PDB file of C-alpha atoms in Angstrom:
ATOM      1  CA  MET A   1      -7.532  10.989   1.306  1.00  0.00           C
ATOM      2  CA  ALA A   2      -3.944  10.364   2.404  1.00  0.00           C
ATOM      3  CA  LEU A   3      -2.367  12.468   5.098  1.00  0.00           C
ATOM      4  CA  ARG A   4       0.827  14.380   4.391  1.00  0.00           C
ATOM      5  CA  TYR A   5       3.889  12.305   5.324  1.00  0.00           C
ATOM      6  CA  ALA A   6       5.279  14.942   7.678  1.00  0.00           C
ATOM      7  CA  SER A   7       5.370  15.421  11.426  1.00  0.00           C
ATOM      8  CA  PRO A   8       3.561  13.961  13.367  1.00  0.00           C
ATOM      9  CA  ILE A   9       2.174  11.460  10.806  1.00  0.00           C
ATOM     10  CA  ASN A  10       5.626  10.317   9.636  1.00  0.00           C
ATOM     11  CA  ALA A  11       6.558   9.398  13.228  1.00  0.00           C
ATOM     12  CA  LEU A  12       3.313   7.442  13.585  1.00  0.00           C
ATOM     13  CA  VAL A  13       3.907   5.567  10.310  1.00  0.00           C
ATOM     14  CA  ARG A  14       7.540   4.789  11.202  1.00  0.00           C
ATOM     15  CA  ASP A  15       6.520   3.542  14.635  1.00  0.00           C
ATOM     16  CA  PHE A  16       3.980   1.222  13.050  1.00  0.00           C
ATOM     17  CA  LYS A  17       6.150   0.113  10.119  1.00  0.00           C
ATOM     18  CA  PHE A  18       9.522  -0.387  11.784  1.00  0.00           C
ATOM     19  CA  ASN A  19       8.557  -1.069  15.407  1.00  0.00           C
ATOM     20  CA  ALA A  20       5.359  -3.066  14.710  1.00  0.00           C
ATOM     21  CA  ARG A  21       3.343  -0.970  17.155  1.00  0.00           C
ATOM     22  CA  PRO A  22      -0.299  -2.075  16.871  1.00  0.00           C
ATOM     23  CA  ARG A  23      -1.598   1.095  18.576  1.00  0.00           C
ATOM     24  CA  ALA A  24       0.007   3.197  15.825  1.00  0.00           C
ATOM     25  CA  GLY A  25      -1.496   0.855  13.224  1.00  0.00           C
ATOM     26  CA  MET A  26      -4.949   1.122  14.777  1.00  0.00           C
ATOM     27  CA  LEU A  27      -4.782   4.924  14.696  1.00  0.00           C
ATOM     28  CA  LEU A  28      -3.709   4.865  11.029  1.00  0.00           C
ATOM     29  CA  CYS A  29      -6.534   2.446  10.313  1.00  0.00           C
ATOM     30  CA  GLU A  30      -9.050   4.778  11.990  1.00  0.00           C
ATOM     31  CA  LEU A  31      -7.800   7.706   9.938  1.00  0.00           C
ATOM     32  CA  MET A  32      -7.998   5.663   6.719  1.00  0.00           C
ATOM     33  CA  GLN A  33     -11.472   4.359   7.522  1.00  0.00           C
ATOM     34  CA  ASP A  34     -12.712   7.936   7.851  1.00  0.00           C
ATOM     35  CA  SER A  35     -11.863   8.437   4.157  1.00  0.00           C
ATOM     36  CA  LEU A  36     -13.770   5.392   2.855  1.00  0.00           C
ATOM     37  CA  PRO A  37     -15.516   6.445  -0.352  1.00  0.00           C
ATOM     38  CA  SER A  38     -19.206   6.010  -0.905  1.00  0.00           C
ATOM     39  CA  PRO A  39     -20.055   3.708  -2.549  1.00  0.00           C
ATOM     40  CA  PRO A  40     -17.084   1.696  -1.297  1.00  0.00           C
ATOM     41  CA  PHE A  41     -14.723  -0.465  -3.294  1.00  0.00           C
ATOM     42  CA  ASP A  42     -15.652  -4.035  -4.195  1.00  0.00           C
ATOM     43  CA  ALA A  43     -12.445  -5.378  -2.609  1.00  0.00           C
ATOM     44  CA  ILE A  44      -9.159  -4.391  -0.993  1.00  0.00           C
ATOM     45  CA  LEU A  45      -5.698  -5.451  -2.186  1.00  0.00           C
ATOM     46  CA  PRO A  46      -2.688  -4.914   0.094  1.00  0.00           C
ATOM     47  CA  VAL A  47       0.712  -4.198  -1.433  1.00  0.00           C
ATOM     48  CA  PRO A  48       2.593  -7.506  -1.299  1.00  0.00           C
ATOM     49  CA  MET A  49       6.008  -7.576   0.295  1.00  0.00           C
ATOM     50  CA  THR A  50       8.909  -9.787  -0.655  1.00  0.00           C
ATOM     51  CA  PRO A  51       9.245 -12.800   1.685  1.00  0.00           C
ATOM     52  CA  GLU A  52      12.723 -11.604   2.683  1.00  0.00           C
ATOM     53  CA  ARG A  53      11.489  -8.134   3.630  1.00  0.00           C
ATOM     54  CA  ALA A  54       8.532  -9.584   5.571  1.00  0.00           C
ATOM     55  CA  ARG A  55      10.905 -11.903   7.433  1.00  0.00           C
ATOM     56  CA  ASP A  56      13.268  -9.009   8.264  1.00  0.00           C
ATOM     57  CA  ARG A  57      10.473  -6.680   9.379  1.00  0.00           C
ATOM     58  CA  GLY A  58       8.359  -9.351  11.043  1.00  0.00           C
ATOM     59  CA  PHE A  59       5.126  -8.363   9.288  1.00  0.00           C
ATOM     60  CA  ASN A  60       3.713  -6.666   6.186  1.00  0.00           C
ATOM     61  CA  GLN A  61       2.301  -3.317   7.303  1.00  0.00           C
ATOM     62  CA  ALA A  62       0.175  -2.886   4.150  1.00  0.00           C
ATOM     63  CA  HIS A  63      -1.378  -6.321   4.639  1.00  0.00           C
ATOM     64  CA  TRP A  64      -2.024  -5.559   8.316  1.00  0.00           C
ATOM     65  CA  LEU A  65      -3.811  -2.295   7.430  1.00  0.00           C
ATOM     66  CA  ALA A  66      -5.759  -3.924   4.577  1.00  0.00           C
ATOM     67  CA  PHE A  67      -6.851  -6.819   6.776  1.00  0.00           C
ATOM     68  CA  GLU A  68      -8.098  -4.453   9.505  1.00  0.00           C
ATOM     69  CA  LEU A  69      -9.900  -2.254   6.972  1.00  0.00           C
ATOM     70  CA  ALA A  70     -11.474  -5.293   5.294  1.00  0.00           C
ATOM     71  CA  GLN A  71     -12.706  -6.580   8.657  1.00  0.00           C
ATOM     72  CA  ARG A  72     -14.192  -3.209   9.596  1.00  0.00           C
ATOM     73  CA  SER A  73     -15.840  -2.562   6.239  1.00  0.00           C
ATOM     74  CA  GLY A  74     -16.905  -6.111   5.362  1.00  0.00           C
ATOM     75  CA  LEU A  75     -15.002  -5.916   2.073  1.00  0.00           C
ATOM     76  CA  PRO A  76     -13.138  -8.946   0.711  1.00  0.00           C
ATOM     77  CA  LEU A  77      -9.356  -8.984   0.919  1.00  0.00           C
ATOM     78  CA  LEU A  78      -7.577  -9.918  -2.317  1.00  0.00           C
ATOM     79  CA  GLU A  79      -3.994 -11.071  -2.778  1.00  0.00           C
ATOM     80  CA  ALA A  80      -1.412 -10.309  -5.440  1.00  0.00           C
ATOM     81  CA  ARG A  81       1.834 -12.159  -5.894  1.00  0.00           C
ATOM     82  CA  ARG A  82       5.166 -10.463  -6.305  1.00  0.00           C
ATOM     83  CA  LEU A  83       7.008 -11.992  -9.256  1.00  0.00           C
ATOM     84  CA  LYS A  84      10.088  -9.816  -9.235  1.00  0.00           C
ATOM     85  CA  GLN A  85      12.399  -9.434  -6.263  1.00  0.00           C
ATOM     86  CA  GLY A  86      14.213  -6.188  -7.044  1.00  0.00           C
ATOM     87  CA  PRO A  87      16.167  -3.917  -4.721  1.00  0.00           C
ATOM     88  CA  SER A  88      14.415  -1.827  -2.098  1.00  0.00           C
ATOM     89  CA  GLN A  89      12.646   1.260  -3.439  1.00  0.00           C
ATOM     90  CA  ARG A  90      14.299   3.281  -0.694  1.00  0.00           C
ATOM     91  CA  GLY A  91      16.886   5.659  -2.083  1.00  0.00           C
ATOM     92  CA  LEU A  92      15.800   5.203  -5.720  1.00  0.00           C
ATOM     93  CA  ASN A  93      14.631   8.188  -7.764  1.00  0.00           C
ATOM     94  CA  ARG A  94      11.220   8.250  -9.435  1.00  0.00           C
ATOM     95  CA  GLN A  95      12.361   6.787 -12.761  1.00  0.00           C
ATOM     96  CA  ALA A  96      14.339   3.991 -11.093  1.00  0.00           C
ATOM     97  CA  ARG A  97      11.388   3.136  -8.846  1.00  0.00           C
ATOM     98  CA  PHE A  98       9.051   2.669 -11.819  1.00  0.00           C
ATOM     99  CA  ALA A  99      11.667   0.584 -13.683  1.00  0.00           C
ATOM    100  CA  ASN A 100      12.362  -1.501 -10.574  1.00  0.00           C
ATOM    101  CA  LEU A 101       8.698  -2.559 -10.316  1.00  0.00           C
ATOM    102  CA  ALA A 102       7.790  -3.004 -13.997  1.00  0.00           C
ATOM    103  CA  GLY A 103       6.056  -6.396 -14.285  1.00  0.00           C
ATOM    104  CA  ALA A 104       6.635  -7.121 -10.597  1.00  0.00           C
ATOM    105  CA  PHE A 105       3.092  -8.229  -9.655  1.00  0.00           C
ATOM    106  CA  VAL A 106       0.397 -10.633 -10.807  1.00  0.00           C
ATOM    107  CA  VAL A 107      -3.215 -11.116  -9.677  1.00  0.00           C
ATOM    108  CA  GLU A 108      -4.124 -14.755 -10.223  1.00  0.00           C
ATOM    109  CA  ILE A 109      -7.698 -14.938  -8.906  1.00  0.00           C
ATOM    110  CA  PRO A 110     -10.270 -13.008 -10.986  1.00  0.00           C
ATOM    111  CA  PRO A 111     -10.947  -9.779  -9.070  1.00  0.00           C
ATOM    112  CA  PRO A 112     -14.160  -7.732  -8.940  1.00  0.00           C
ATOM    113  CA  ALA A 113     -14.632  -4.556 -10.989  1.00  0.00           C
ATOM    114  CA  TYR A 114     -13.522  -1.947  -8.405  1.00  0.00           C
ATOM    115  CA  VAL A 115     -10.457  -2.573  -6.238  1.00  0.00           C
ATOM    116  CA  ALA A 116      -8.552  -0.385  -3.801  1.00  0.00           C
ATOM    117  CA  ILE A 117      -4.832  -0.905  -3.365  1.00  0.00           C
ATOM    118  CA  VAL A 118      -3.884  -0.374   0.296  1.00  0.00           C
ATOM    119  CA  ASP A 119      -0.455   0.810   1.407  1.00  0.00           C
ATOM    120  CA  ASP A 120       0.947   2.709   4.356  1.00  0.00           C
ATOM    121  CA  VAL A 121       2.777   5.413   2.379  1.00  0.00           C
ATOM    122  CA  VAL A 122       2.718   6.472  -1.272  1.00  0.00           C
ATOM    123  CA  THR A 123       5.953   8.109  -2.373  1.00  0.00           C
ATOM    124  CA  THR A 124       6.210   8.232  -6.175  1.00  0.00           C
ATOM    125  CA  GLY A 125       3.247   5.974  -6.917  1.00  0.00           C
ATOM    126  CA  ALA A 126       5.471   3.388  -8.633  1.00  0.00           C
ATOM    127  CA  THR A 127       4.265   0.478  -6.495  1.00  0.00           C
ATOM    128  CA  ALA A 128       0.613   1.438  -6.881  1.00  0.00           C
ATOM    129  CA  HIS A 129       1.123   1.877 -10.638  1.00  0.00           C
ATOM    130  CA  ALA A 130       2.670  -1.588 -11.026  1.00  0.00           C
ATOM    131  CA  LEU A 131      -0.124  -3.175  -8.974  1.00  0.00           C
ATOM    132  CA  ALA A 132      -2.811  -1.241 -10.864  1.00  0.00           C
ATOM    133  CA  LEU A 133      -1.428  -2.571 -14.147  1.00  0.00           C
ATOM    134  CA  ALA A 134      -1.558  -6.122 -12.774  1.00  0.00           C
ATOM    135  CA  LEU A 135      -5.161  -5.553 -11.670  1.00  0.00           C
ATOM    136  CA  ARG A 136      -6.131  -4.124 -15.049  1.00  0.00           C
ATOM    137  CA  ARG A 137      -4.552  -7.163 -16.785  1.00  0.00           C
ATOM    138  CA  ALA A 138      -6.701  -9.333 -14.491  1.00  0.00           C
ATOM    139  CA  GLY A 139      -9.859  -7.501 -15.616  1.00  0.00           C
ATOM    140  CA  VAL A 140     -10.432  -4.783 -13.000  1.00  0.00           C
ATOM    141  CA  GLN A 141     -12.249  -1.743 -14.396  1.00  0.00           C
ATOM    142  CA  ARG A 142     -11.407   0.775 -11.677  1.00  0.00           C
ATOM    143  CA  VAL A 143      -8.446   0.951  -9.311  1.00  0.00           C
ATOM    144  CA  ASP A 144      -7.995   3.436  -6.472  1.00  0.00           C
ATOM    145  CA  VAL A 145      -5.118   3.791  -4.049  1.00  0.00           C
ATOM    146  CA  TRP A 146      -5.961   4.021  -0.365  1.00  0.00           C
ATOM    147  CA  ALA A 147      -2.940   5.003   1.735  1.00  0.00           C
ATOM    148  CA  ALA A 148      -2.422   6.363   5.200  1.00  0.00           C
ATOM    149  CA  ALA A 149       0.084   8.972   4.042  1.00  0.00           C
ATOM    150  CA  ARG A 150       1.536  10.583   0.924  1.00  0.00           C
ATOM    151  CA  THR A 151       5.022  12.050   0.736  1.00  0.00           C
ATOM    152  CA  PRO A 152       5.226  15.636  -0.475  1.00  0.00           C
ATOM    153  CA  LEU A 153       6.156  15.950  -4.134  1.00  0.00           C
ATOM    154  CA  VAL A 154       9.810  16.819  -4.601  1.00  0.00           C
ATOM    155  CA  VAL A 155      10.162  18.859  -7.787  1.00  0.00           C
ATOM    156  CA  ASP A 156      13.738  17.665  -8.433  1.00  0.00           C
ATOM    157  CA  ASP A 157      12.540  14.046  -8.394  1.00  0.00           C
ATOM    158  CA  VAL A 158       9.954  14.460 -11.178  1.00  0.00           C
TER     159      VAL A 158
END
Protein backbone atom coordinates (compact mmCIF):
# COMPACT_ATOMS: atom_id res chain seq x y z
CA MET A 1 0.00 0.00 0.00
CA ALA A 2 1.56 3.29 -1.11
CA LEU A 3 1.29 6.36 1.04
CA ARG A 4 -0.27 9.52 -0.35
CA TYR A 5 2.38 11.79 -1.88
CA ALA A 6 1.47 14.77 0.30
CA SER A 7 2.92 16.39 3.39
CA PRO A 8 4.89 15.03 5.25
CA ILE A 9 5.59 12.03 2.96
CA ASN A 10 6.45 14.19 -0.07
CA ALA A 11 9.14 15.99 1.96
CA LEU A 12 10.56 12.65 3.08
CA VAL A 13 10.64 11.31 -0.50
CA ARG A 14 12.23 14.51 -1.85
CA ASP A 15 14.86 14.45 0.88
CA PHE A 16 15.73 10.88 -0.01
CA LYS A 17 15.53 11.29 -3.79
CA PHE A 18 17.24 14.65 -4.30
CA ASN A 19 19.48 14.90 -1.23
CA ALA A 20 20.42 11.20 -0.98
CA ARG A 21 19.56 11.08 2.71
CA PRO A 22 19.88 7.44 3.84
CA ARG A 23 17.82 8.04 7.01
CA ALA A 24 14.87 9.14 4.85
CA GLY A 25 15.40 6.08 2.65
CA MET A 26 15.47 3.76 5.65
CA LEU A 27 12.19 5.19 6.94
CA LEU A 28 10.57 4.75 3.50
CA CYS A 29 11.92 1.21 3.40
CA GLU A 30 10.41 0.46 6.82
CA LEU A 31 7.04 1.80 5.70
CA MET A 32 7.19 -0.26 2.49
CA GLN A 33 8.24 -3.41 4.32
CA ASP A 34 5.16 -3.13 6.53
CA SER A 35 3.02 -3.58 3.39
CA LEU A 36 4.74 -6.75 2.14
CA PRO A 37 2.02 -9.07 0.86
CA SER A 38 1.62 -12.61 2.05
CA PRO A 39 2.68 -14.75 0.29
CA PRO A 40 5.42 -12.42 -0.92
CA PHE A 41 6.61 -11.86 -4.46
CA ASP A 42 9.11 -14.22 -6.06
CA ALA A 43 11.48 -11.33 -6.87
CA ILE A 44 11.87 -7.56 -6.82
CA LEU A 45 12.65 -5.37 -9.84
CA PRO A 46 13.72 -1.75 -9.30
CA VAL A 47 12.81 0.87 -11.89
CA PRO A 48 15.97 1.40 -13.94
CA MET A 49 17.27 4.91 -14.37
CA THR A 50 19.09 6.31 -17.36
CA PRO A 51 22.88 6.42 -16.82
CA GLU A 52 22.81 10.20 -17.27
CA ARG A 53 20.13 10.68 -14.61
CA ALA A 54 21.94 8.34 -12.19
CA ARG A 55 25.17 10.27 -12.75
CA ASP A 56 23.41 13.61 -12.15
CA ARG A 57 21.58 12.41 -9.04
CA GLY A 58 24.42 10.27 -7.70
CA PHE A 59 22.27 7.18 -7.15
CA ASN A 60 19.09 5.41 -8.27
CA GLN A 61 16.57 5.75 -5.44
CA ALA A 62 14.36 2.91 -6.73
CA HIS A 63 17.35 0.56 -6.88
CA TRP A 64 18.42 1.61 -3.38
CA LEU A 65 14.94 0.87 -1.98
CA ALA A 66 14.67 -2.42 -3.90
CA PHE A 67 18.10 -3.56 -2.73
CA GLU A 68 17.24 -2.82 0.92
CA LEU A 69 13.86 -4.54 0.63
CA ALA A 70 15.43 -7.57 -1.08
CA GLN A 71 18.03 -7.84 1.69
CA ARG A 72 15.40 -7.62 4.42
CA SER A 73 12.96 -10.05 2.82
CA GLY A 74 15.44 -12.52 1.30
CA LEU A 75 13.90 -12.01 -2.14
CA PRO A 76 16.09 -11.95 -5.26
CA LEU A 77 16.73 -8.62 -6.95
CA LEU A 78 16.17 -8.59 -10.72
CA GLU A 79 17.42 -6.06 -13.26
CA ALA A 80 15.80 -4.54 -16.32
CA ARG A 81 17.60 -2.54 -18.95
CA ARG A 82 16.39 0.77 -20.26
CA LEU A 83 16.49 0.75 -24.05
CA LYS A 84 15.04 4.17 -24.71
CA GLN A 85 16.49 7.39 -23.35
CA GLY A 86 13.56 9.79 -23.62
CA PRO A 87 13.02 13.12 -21.88
CA SER A 88 12.28 13.29 -18.17
CA GLN A 89 8.73 12.33 -17.21
CA ARG A 90 8.57 15.46 -15.08
CA GLY A 91 6.19 18.01 -16.54
CA LEU A 92 4.64 15.58 -19.05
CA ASN A 93 0.91 14.85 -18.97
CA ARG A 94 -0.43 11.31 -18.61
CA GLN A 95 -0.66 10.58 -22.34
CA ALA A 96 2.83 11.93 -23.04
CA ARG A 97 4.28 9.91 -20.15
CA PHE A 98 2.90 6.64 -21.54
CA ALA A 99 4.12 7.50 -25.07
CA ASN A 100 7.54 8.52 -23.74
CA LEU A 101 8.09 5.08 -22.15
CA ALA A 102 6.53 2.79 -24.78
CA GLY A 103 9.07 0.02 -25.45
CA ALA A 104 11.59 1.62 -23.09
CA PHE A 105 12.53 -1.48 -21.05
CA VAL A 106 13.67 -5.06 -21.56
CA VAL A 107 14.16 -7.93 -19.09
CA GLU A 108 16.89 -10.17 -20.45
CA ILE A 109 17.22 -12.84 -17.75
CA PRO A 110 14.19 -15.16 -17.41
CA PRO A 111 12.27 -13.93 -14.36
CA PRO A 112 10.14 -15.95 -11.92
CA ALA A 113 6.34 -16.01 -12.11
CA TYR A 114 5.52 -13.20 -9.63
CA VAL A 115 7.54 -9.98 -9.64
CA ALA A 116 7.12 -6.68 -7.82
CA ILE A 117 8.28 -3.49 -9.48
CA VAL A 118 9.76 -1.14 -6.85
CA ASP A 119 9.75 2.64 -7.19
CA ASP A 120 9.76 5.58 -4.83
CA VAL A 121 6.70 7.37 -6.26
CA VAL A 122 3.99 6.35 -8.71
CA THR A 123 2.47 9.31 -10.53
CA THR A 124 0.52 8.18 -13.61
CA GLY A 125 1.70 4.56 -13.61
CA ALA A 126 3.37 4.96 -17.02
CA THR A 127 6.77 3.70 -15.84
CA ALA A 128 5.26 0.74 -14.01
CA HIS A 129 3.10 -0.05 -17.06
CA ALA A 130 6.09 -0.05 -19.42
CA LEU A 131 8.09 -2.26 -17.05
CA ALA A 132 5.14 -4.61 -16.50
CA LEU A 133 4.85 -5.08 -20.26
CA ALA A 134 8.56 -5.91 -20.46
CA LEU A 135 8.13 -8.42 -17.62
CA ARG A 136 5.11 -10.01 -19.28
CA ARG A 137 7.07 -10.33 -22.56
CA ALA A 138 9.78 -12.09 -20.52
CA GLY A 139 7.23 -14.60 -19.19
CA VAL A 140 6.11 -13.20 -15.82
CA GLN A 141 2.56 -14.23 -14.89
CA ARG A 142 1.85 -11.64 -12.21
CA VAL A 143 3.27 -8.15 -11.71
CA ASP A 144 2.59 -5.86 -8.76
CA VAL A 145 3.87 -2.36 -8.11
CA TRP A 146 5.37 -1.66 -4.71
CA ALA A 147 5.97 2.06 -4.15
CA ALA A 148 6.58 4.24 -1.15
CA ALA A 149 4.11 6.89 -2.30
CA ARG A 150 1.38 7.55 -4.86
CA THR A 151 0.49 11.00 -6.14
CA PRO A 152 -3.16 11.97 -5.85
CA LEU A 153 -5.11 11.54 -9.07
CA VAL A 154 -5.60 14.83 -10.88
CA VAL A 155 -8.88 14.67 -12.80
CA ASP A 156 -7.69 17.11 -15.49
CA ASP A 157 -4.72 14.84 -16.24
CA VAL A 158 -6.80 11.73 -17.03
